[in-house]
Short mmCIF file of C-alpha atoms in Angstrom, two decimals:
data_model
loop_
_atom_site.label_atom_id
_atom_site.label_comp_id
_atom_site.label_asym_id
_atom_site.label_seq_id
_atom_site.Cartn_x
_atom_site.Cartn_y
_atom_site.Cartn_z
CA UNK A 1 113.14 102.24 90.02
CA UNK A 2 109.82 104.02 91.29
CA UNK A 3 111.20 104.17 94.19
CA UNK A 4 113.81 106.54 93.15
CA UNK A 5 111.41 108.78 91.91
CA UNK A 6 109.35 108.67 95.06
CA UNK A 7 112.61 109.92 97.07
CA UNK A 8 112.56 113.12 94.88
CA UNK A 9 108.89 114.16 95.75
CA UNK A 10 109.94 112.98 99.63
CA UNK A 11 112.85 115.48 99.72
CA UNK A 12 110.58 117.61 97.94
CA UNK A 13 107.99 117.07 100.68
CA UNK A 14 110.03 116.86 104.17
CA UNK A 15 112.25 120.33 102.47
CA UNK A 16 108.99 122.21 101.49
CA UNK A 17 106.76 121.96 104.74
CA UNK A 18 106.63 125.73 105.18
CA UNK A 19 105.28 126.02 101.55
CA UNK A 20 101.99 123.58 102.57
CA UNK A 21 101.81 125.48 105.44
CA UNK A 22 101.91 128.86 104.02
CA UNK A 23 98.60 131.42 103.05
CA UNK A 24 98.13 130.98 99.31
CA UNK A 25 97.00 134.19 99.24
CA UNK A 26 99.92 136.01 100.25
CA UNK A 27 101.73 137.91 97.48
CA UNK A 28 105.20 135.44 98.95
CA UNK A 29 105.41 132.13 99.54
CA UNK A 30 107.81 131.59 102.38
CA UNK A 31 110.35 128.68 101.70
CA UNK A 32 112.34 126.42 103.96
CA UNK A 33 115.63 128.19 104.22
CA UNK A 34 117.26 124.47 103.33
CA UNK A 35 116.59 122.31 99.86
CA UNK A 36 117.24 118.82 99.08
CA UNK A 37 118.79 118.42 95.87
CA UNK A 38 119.13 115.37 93.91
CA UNK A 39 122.84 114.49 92.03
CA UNK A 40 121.99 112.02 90.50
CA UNK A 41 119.19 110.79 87.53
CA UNK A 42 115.83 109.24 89.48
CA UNK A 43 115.59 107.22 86.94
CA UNK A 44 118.56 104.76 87.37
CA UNK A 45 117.54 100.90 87.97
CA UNK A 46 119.72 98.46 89.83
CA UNK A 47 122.76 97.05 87.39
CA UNK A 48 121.98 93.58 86.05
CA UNK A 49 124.01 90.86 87.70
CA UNK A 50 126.84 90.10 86.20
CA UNK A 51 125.55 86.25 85.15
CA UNK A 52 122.95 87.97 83.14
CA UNK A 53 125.84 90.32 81.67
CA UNK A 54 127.67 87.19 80.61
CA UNK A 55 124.61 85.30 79.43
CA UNK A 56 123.74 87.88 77.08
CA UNK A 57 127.09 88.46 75.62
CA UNK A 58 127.86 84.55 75.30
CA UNK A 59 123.68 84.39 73.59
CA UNK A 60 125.15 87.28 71.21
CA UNK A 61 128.49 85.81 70.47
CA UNK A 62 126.16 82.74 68.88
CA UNK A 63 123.57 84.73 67.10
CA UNK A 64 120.96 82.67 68.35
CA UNK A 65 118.40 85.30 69.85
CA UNK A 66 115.30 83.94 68.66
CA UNK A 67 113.72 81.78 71.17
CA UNK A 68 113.05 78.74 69.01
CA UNK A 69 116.77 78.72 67.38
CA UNK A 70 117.33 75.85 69.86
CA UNK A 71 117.46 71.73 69.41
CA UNK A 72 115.10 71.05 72.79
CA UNK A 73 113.36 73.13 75.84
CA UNK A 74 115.87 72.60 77.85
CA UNK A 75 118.34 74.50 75.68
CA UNK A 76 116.23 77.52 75.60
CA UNK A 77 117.06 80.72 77.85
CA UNK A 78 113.73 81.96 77.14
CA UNK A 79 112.11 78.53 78.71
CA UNK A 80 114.43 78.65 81.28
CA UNK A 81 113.35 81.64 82.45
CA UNK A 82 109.82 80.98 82.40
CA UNK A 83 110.70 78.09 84.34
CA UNK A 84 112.24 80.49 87.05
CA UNK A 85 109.40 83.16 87.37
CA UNK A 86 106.83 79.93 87.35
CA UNK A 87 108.54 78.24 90.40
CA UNK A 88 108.71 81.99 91.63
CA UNK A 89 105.24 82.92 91.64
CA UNK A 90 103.60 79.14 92.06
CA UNK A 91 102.05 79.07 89.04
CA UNK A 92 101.84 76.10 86.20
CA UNK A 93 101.90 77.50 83.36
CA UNK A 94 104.52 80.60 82.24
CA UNK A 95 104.42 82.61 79.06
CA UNK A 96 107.34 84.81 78.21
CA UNK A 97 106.06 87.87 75.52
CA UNK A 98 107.67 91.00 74.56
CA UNK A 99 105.81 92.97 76.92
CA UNK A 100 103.49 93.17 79.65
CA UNK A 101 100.97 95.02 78.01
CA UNK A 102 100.69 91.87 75.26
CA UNK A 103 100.23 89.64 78.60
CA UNK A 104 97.38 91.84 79.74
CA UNK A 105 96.05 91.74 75.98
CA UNK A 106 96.19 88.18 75.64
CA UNK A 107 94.83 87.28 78.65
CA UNK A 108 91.71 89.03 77.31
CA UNK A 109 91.66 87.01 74.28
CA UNK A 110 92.83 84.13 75.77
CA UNK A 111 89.42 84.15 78.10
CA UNK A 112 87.32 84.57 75.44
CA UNK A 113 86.66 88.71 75.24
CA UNK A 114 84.72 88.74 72.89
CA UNK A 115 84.73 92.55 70.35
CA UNK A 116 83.06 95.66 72.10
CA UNK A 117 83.18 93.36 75.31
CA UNK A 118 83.59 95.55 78.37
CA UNK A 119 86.20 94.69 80.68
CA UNK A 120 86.01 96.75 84.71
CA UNK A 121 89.48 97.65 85.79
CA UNK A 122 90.71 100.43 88.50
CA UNK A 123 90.25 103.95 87.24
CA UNK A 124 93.98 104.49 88.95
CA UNK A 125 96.34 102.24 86.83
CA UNK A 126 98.54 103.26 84.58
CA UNK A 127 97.46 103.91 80.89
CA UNK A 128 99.31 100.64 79.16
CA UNK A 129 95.99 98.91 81.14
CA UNK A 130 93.09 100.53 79.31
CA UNK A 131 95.05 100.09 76.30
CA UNK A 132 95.60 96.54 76.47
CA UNK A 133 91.63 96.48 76.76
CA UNK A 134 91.48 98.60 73.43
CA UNK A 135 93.85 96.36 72.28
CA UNK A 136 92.46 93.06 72.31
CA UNK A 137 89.12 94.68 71.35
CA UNK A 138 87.67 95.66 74.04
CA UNK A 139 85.86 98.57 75.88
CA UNK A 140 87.28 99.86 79.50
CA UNK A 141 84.88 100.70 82.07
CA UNK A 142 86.52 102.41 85.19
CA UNK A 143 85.86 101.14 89.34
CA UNK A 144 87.22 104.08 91.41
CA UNK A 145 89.79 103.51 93.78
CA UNK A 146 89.85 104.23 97.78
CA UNK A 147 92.54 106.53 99.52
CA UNK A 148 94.77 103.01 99.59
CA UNK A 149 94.93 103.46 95.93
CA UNK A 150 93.10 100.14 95.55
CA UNK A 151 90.25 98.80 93.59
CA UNK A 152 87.31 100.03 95.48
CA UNK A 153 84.83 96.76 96.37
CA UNK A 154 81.53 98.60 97.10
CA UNK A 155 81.73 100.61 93.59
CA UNK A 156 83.36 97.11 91.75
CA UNK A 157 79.75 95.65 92.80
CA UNK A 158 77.64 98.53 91.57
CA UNK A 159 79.40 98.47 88.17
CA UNK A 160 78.84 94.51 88.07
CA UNK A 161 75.20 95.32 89.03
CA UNK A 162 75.28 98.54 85.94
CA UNK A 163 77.13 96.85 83.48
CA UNK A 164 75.31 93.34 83.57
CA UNK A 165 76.57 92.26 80.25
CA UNK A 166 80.10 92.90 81.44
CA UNK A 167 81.99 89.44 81.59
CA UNK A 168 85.70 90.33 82.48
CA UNK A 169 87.26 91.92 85.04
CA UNK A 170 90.79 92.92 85.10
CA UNK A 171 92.38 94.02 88.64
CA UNK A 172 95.36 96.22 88.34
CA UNK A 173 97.23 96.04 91.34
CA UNK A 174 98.63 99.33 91.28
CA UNK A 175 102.48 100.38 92.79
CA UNK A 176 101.73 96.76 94.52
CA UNK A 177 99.05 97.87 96.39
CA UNK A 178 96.37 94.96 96.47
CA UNK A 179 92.75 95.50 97.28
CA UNK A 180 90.60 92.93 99.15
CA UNK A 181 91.08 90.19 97.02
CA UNK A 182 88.66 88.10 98.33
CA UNK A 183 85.92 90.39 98.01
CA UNK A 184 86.55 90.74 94.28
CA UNK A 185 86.89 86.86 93.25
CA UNK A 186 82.96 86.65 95.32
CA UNK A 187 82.12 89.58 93.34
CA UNK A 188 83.19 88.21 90.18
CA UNK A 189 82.06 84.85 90.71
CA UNK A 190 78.01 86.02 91.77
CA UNK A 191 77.88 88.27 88.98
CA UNK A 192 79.58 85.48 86.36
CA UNK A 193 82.44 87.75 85.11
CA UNK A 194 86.09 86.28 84.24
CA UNK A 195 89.22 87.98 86.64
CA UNK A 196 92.62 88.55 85.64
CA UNK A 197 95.19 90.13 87.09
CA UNK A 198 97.53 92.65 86.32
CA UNK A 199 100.27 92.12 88.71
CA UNK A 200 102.97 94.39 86.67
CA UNK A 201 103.97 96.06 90.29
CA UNK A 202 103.18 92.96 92.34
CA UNK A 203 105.73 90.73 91.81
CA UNK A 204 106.91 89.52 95.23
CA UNK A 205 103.45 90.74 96.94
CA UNK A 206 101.75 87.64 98.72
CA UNK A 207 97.68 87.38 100.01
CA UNK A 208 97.26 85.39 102.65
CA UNK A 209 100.74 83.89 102.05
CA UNK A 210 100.25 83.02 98.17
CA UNK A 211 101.45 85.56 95.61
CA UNK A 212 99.70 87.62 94.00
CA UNK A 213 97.86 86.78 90.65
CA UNK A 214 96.03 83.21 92.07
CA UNK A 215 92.64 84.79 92.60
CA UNK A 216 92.19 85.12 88.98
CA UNK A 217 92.55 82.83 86.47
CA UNK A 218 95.70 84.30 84.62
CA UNK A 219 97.77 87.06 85.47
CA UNK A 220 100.91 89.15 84.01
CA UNK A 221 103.62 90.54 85.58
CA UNK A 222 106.40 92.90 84.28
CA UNK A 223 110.42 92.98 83.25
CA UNK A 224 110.04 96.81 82.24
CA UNK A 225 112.91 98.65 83.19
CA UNK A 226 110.87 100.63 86.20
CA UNK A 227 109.68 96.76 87.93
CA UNK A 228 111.07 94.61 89.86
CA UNK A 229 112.93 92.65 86.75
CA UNK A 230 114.49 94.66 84.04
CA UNK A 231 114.96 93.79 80.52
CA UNK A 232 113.90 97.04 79.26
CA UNK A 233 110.59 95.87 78.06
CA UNK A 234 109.20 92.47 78.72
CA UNK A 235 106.22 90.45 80.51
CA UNK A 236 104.71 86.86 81.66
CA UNK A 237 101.27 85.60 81.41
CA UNK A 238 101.05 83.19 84.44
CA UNK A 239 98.43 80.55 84.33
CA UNK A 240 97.09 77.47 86.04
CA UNK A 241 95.01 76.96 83.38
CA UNK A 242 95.70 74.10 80.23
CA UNK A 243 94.19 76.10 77.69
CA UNK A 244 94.83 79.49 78.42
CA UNK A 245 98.56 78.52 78.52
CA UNK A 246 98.29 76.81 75.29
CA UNK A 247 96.25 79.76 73.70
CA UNK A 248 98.88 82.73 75.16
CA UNK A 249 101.62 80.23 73.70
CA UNK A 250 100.08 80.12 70.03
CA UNK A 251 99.14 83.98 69.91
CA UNK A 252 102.41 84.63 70.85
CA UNK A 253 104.11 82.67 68.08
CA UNK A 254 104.38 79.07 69.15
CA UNK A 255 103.16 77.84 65.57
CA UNK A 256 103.01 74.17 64.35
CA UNK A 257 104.85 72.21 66.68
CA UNK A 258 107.44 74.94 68.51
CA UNK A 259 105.40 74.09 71.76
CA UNK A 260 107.61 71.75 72.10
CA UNK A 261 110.41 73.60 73.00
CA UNK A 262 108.45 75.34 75.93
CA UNK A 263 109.01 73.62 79.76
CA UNK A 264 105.87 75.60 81.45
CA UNK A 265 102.79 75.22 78.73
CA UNK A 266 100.54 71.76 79.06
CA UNK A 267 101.26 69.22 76.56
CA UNK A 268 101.03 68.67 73.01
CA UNK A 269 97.16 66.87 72.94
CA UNK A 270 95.96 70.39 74.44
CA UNK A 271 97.72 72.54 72.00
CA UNK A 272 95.47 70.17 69.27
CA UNK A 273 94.72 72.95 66.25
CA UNK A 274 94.83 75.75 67.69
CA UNK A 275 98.04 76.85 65.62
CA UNK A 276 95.87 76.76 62.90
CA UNK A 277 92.57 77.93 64.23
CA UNK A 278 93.71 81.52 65.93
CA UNK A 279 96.29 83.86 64.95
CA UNK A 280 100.15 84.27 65.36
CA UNK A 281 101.49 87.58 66.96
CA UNK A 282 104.83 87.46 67.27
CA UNK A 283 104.95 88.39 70.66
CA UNK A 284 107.74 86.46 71.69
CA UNK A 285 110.62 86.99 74.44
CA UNK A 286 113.94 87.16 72.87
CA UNK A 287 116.77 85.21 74.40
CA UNK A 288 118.64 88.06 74.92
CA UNK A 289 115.67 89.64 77.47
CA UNK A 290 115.23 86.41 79.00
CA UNK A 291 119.27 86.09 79.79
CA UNK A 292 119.21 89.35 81.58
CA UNK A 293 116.28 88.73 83.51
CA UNK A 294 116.83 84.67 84.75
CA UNK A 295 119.37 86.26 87.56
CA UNK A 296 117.64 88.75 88.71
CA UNK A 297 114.91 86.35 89.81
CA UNK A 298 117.14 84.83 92.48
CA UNK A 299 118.27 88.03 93.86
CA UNK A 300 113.97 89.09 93.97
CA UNK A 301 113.59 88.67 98.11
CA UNK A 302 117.31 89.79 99.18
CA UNK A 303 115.84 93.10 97.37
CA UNK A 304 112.93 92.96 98.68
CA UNK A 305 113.90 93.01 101.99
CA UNK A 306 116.29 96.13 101.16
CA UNK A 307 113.56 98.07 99.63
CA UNK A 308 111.01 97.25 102.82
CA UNK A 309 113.87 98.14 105.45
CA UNK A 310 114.61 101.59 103.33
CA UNK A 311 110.69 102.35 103.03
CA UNK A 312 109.72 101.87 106.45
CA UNK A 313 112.54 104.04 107.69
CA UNK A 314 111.55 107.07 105.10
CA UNK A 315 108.39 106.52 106.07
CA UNK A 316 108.75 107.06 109.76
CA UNK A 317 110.81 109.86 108.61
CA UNK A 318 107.48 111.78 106.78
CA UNK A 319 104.71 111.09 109.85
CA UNK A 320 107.14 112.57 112.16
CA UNK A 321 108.18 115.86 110.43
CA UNK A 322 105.01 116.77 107.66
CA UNK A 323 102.60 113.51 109.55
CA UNK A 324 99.90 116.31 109.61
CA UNK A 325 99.87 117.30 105.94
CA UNK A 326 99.85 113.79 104.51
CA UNK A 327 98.60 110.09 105.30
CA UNK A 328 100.49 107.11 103.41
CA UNK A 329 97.98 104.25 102.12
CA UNK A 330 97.69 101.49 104.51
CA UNK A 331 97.91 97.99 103.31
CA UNK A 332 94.27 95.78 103.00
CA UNK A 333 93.90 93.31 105.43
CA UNK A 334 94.94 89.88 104.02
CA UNK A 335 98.29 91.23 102.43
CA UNK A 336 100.96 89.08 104.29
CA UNK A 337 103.97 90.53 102.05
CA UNK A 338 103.91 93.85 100.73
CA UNK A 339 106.81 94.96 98.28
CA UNK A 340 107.86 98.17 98.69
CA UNK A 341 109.92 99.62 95.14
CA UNK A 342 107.90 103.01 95.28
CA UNK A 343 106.24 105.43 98.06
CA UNK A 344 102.95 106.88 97.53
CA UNK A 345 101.02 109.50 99.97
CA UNK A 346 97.48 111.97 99.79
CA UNK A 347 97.90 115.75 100.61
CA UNK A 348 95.70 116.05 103.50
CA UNK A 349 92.21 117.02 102.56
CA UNK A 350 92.91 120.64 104.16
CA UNK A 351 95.39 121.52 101.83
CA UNK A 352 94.35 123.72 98.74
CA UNK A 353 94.86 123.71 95.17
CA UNK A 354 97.02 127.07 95.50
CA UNK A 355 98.96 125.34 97.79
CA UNK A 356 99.34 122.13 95.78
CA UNK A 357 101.00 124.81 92.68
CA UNK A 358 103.26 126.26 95.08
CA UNK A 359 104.28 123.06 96.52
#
């Protein structure tokens, strides 16, 4: 997980002090006479539980991996597991695509983004965000962030005010971090522009003790391998709303009447024409994804709690040895559960740029 890869540049940071605090200018950079080495790859995620281990092989063993290959909803792994991140997160409606970057996408359509449409989001995201703007036809323009690596709320409302014909915003709550959440739905709101949420590092992150991704009207979260669910690639569009469900359902591939073997979208009367009316994507959840991830939803808060425990403790670790050379971000006022996977920090402002190369 992220997390991992945060431990490297910790070991990196607490082994390394004496190369921050060194003169740049000297023709030797002194080192710490003891390294932290890493043996194994940063990059390893938890194992999936072994239900989703058996769930896959005993989908594979029938051949059915397409989510519709099913008599009924109920019989559908892929519907099941919507069901499970739905009751998870509180929301109504749950779409399972191939990818949270199609969520993001077709949460933009599904609002009505219309072509060349700009759409604000957080200059600090990560780059599958401004391309699921470009993707569903839009143009990014960027809000910068504060040093809590969240959306900042003054420079939000001067964009709103700049960008007047600007109708969407999209919030990317990056590494979990969420900004003031309440500021940005008034924002929106005065100025009239649509908010989604990108909650692809949120899941398990609460404001004000409902998760994340209610303050908009739709929001995605992630099974990418480097998230809190793993199914190597995969996403949800989350939704309270009847006809953005039914909309995210049809672009994703629920044509004619394969709505019907959903358990989270509304009901058939909303659905109406649109299979006919707007495009088909195919940008469907396989069964075989969805059998991997329906565990791992249950296990969500035990490892959330393991991840918070291990983070605070590093984290008291850093202020005490290198608390002068770095600040970590500090949570916004209003977050009542904070998920900690990864570890971010800032360099304090005295350091240089030579010193930032040598480190």
């Amino acid at each position: 997980m992220n997390y991992k890869l945060a431990i490297a540049l910790i070991s990196l940071v607490t082994a390394s002090e004496s190369i921050l605090s060194s003169n740049p200018t000297s023709q030797k950079v002194v080192t710490s006479s003891k390294r932290t080495f890493l043996s194994r790859d940063i990059k390893t995620p938890d194992p999936i539980p072994m239900e989703g281990q058996k769930a896959a092989l005993e989908i594979m063993s029938t051949g059915r991996l397409y989510r519709y290959n099913v008599k009924d909803a109920e019989s559908s792994m892929v519907s099941q597991c919507e069901k499970e991140v739905a009751a998870y997160t509180g929301h109504k409606y749950c779409v399972a695509l191939n990818s949270c970057g199609s969520a993001l996408m077709l949460m933009l359509k599904c609002t009505g983004l219309e072509h060349g449409g700009e759409v604000l989001s957080n200059a600090f995201t990560f780059g599958a965000v401004p391309s699921a703007i470009e993707h569903a036809g839009g143009k990014a323009v960027y809000v910068e962030s504060n040093y809590d690596h969240v959306m900042d709320v003054n420079d939000l409302e001067m964009k709103l005010v700049a960008y007047p014909n600007c109708k969407h915003v999209m919030v990317s709550h990056m590494r979990g971090k969420l900004a003031d959440m309440d500021a940005v739905a008034d924002a929106c709101k005065r100025h009239g522009a649509v908010l989604v949420e990108d909650c692809a590092h949120s899941l398990g992150v609460r404001w004000q003790g409902t998760h994340s991704g209610h303050k908009g009207i739709a929001s995605a979260v992630s099974s990418q391998s480097y998230k809190m669910l793993n199914s190597g690639e995969g996403g949800f569009l989350l939704t309270d709303d009847d006809e953005i469900a039914a909309k995210a359902a049809v672009y994703a591939g629920a044509y004619e009447k394969l709505s019907n073997k959903h358990m989270t979208v509304p009901g058939e009367e909303v659905f109406a024409n649109l299979p006919v009316e707007i495009p088909n994507y195919s940008l469907r959840m396989s069964a075989l994804a969805a059998a991997v991830i329906k565990p791992q939803v249950a296990t969500l808060d035990e490892r959330i709690e393991k991840y918070n425990a291990r983070y605070h403790k590093v984290c008291q670790m850093l202020e005490e040895r290198v608390g002068h050379l770095m600040t970590i971000p500090s949570l916004t006022p209003g977050v009542t559960k904070m998920v900690h996977d990864s570890l971010q920090f800032n360099l304090d402002k005295s350091i240089t740029e030579e010193q930032v190369e040598a480190f």
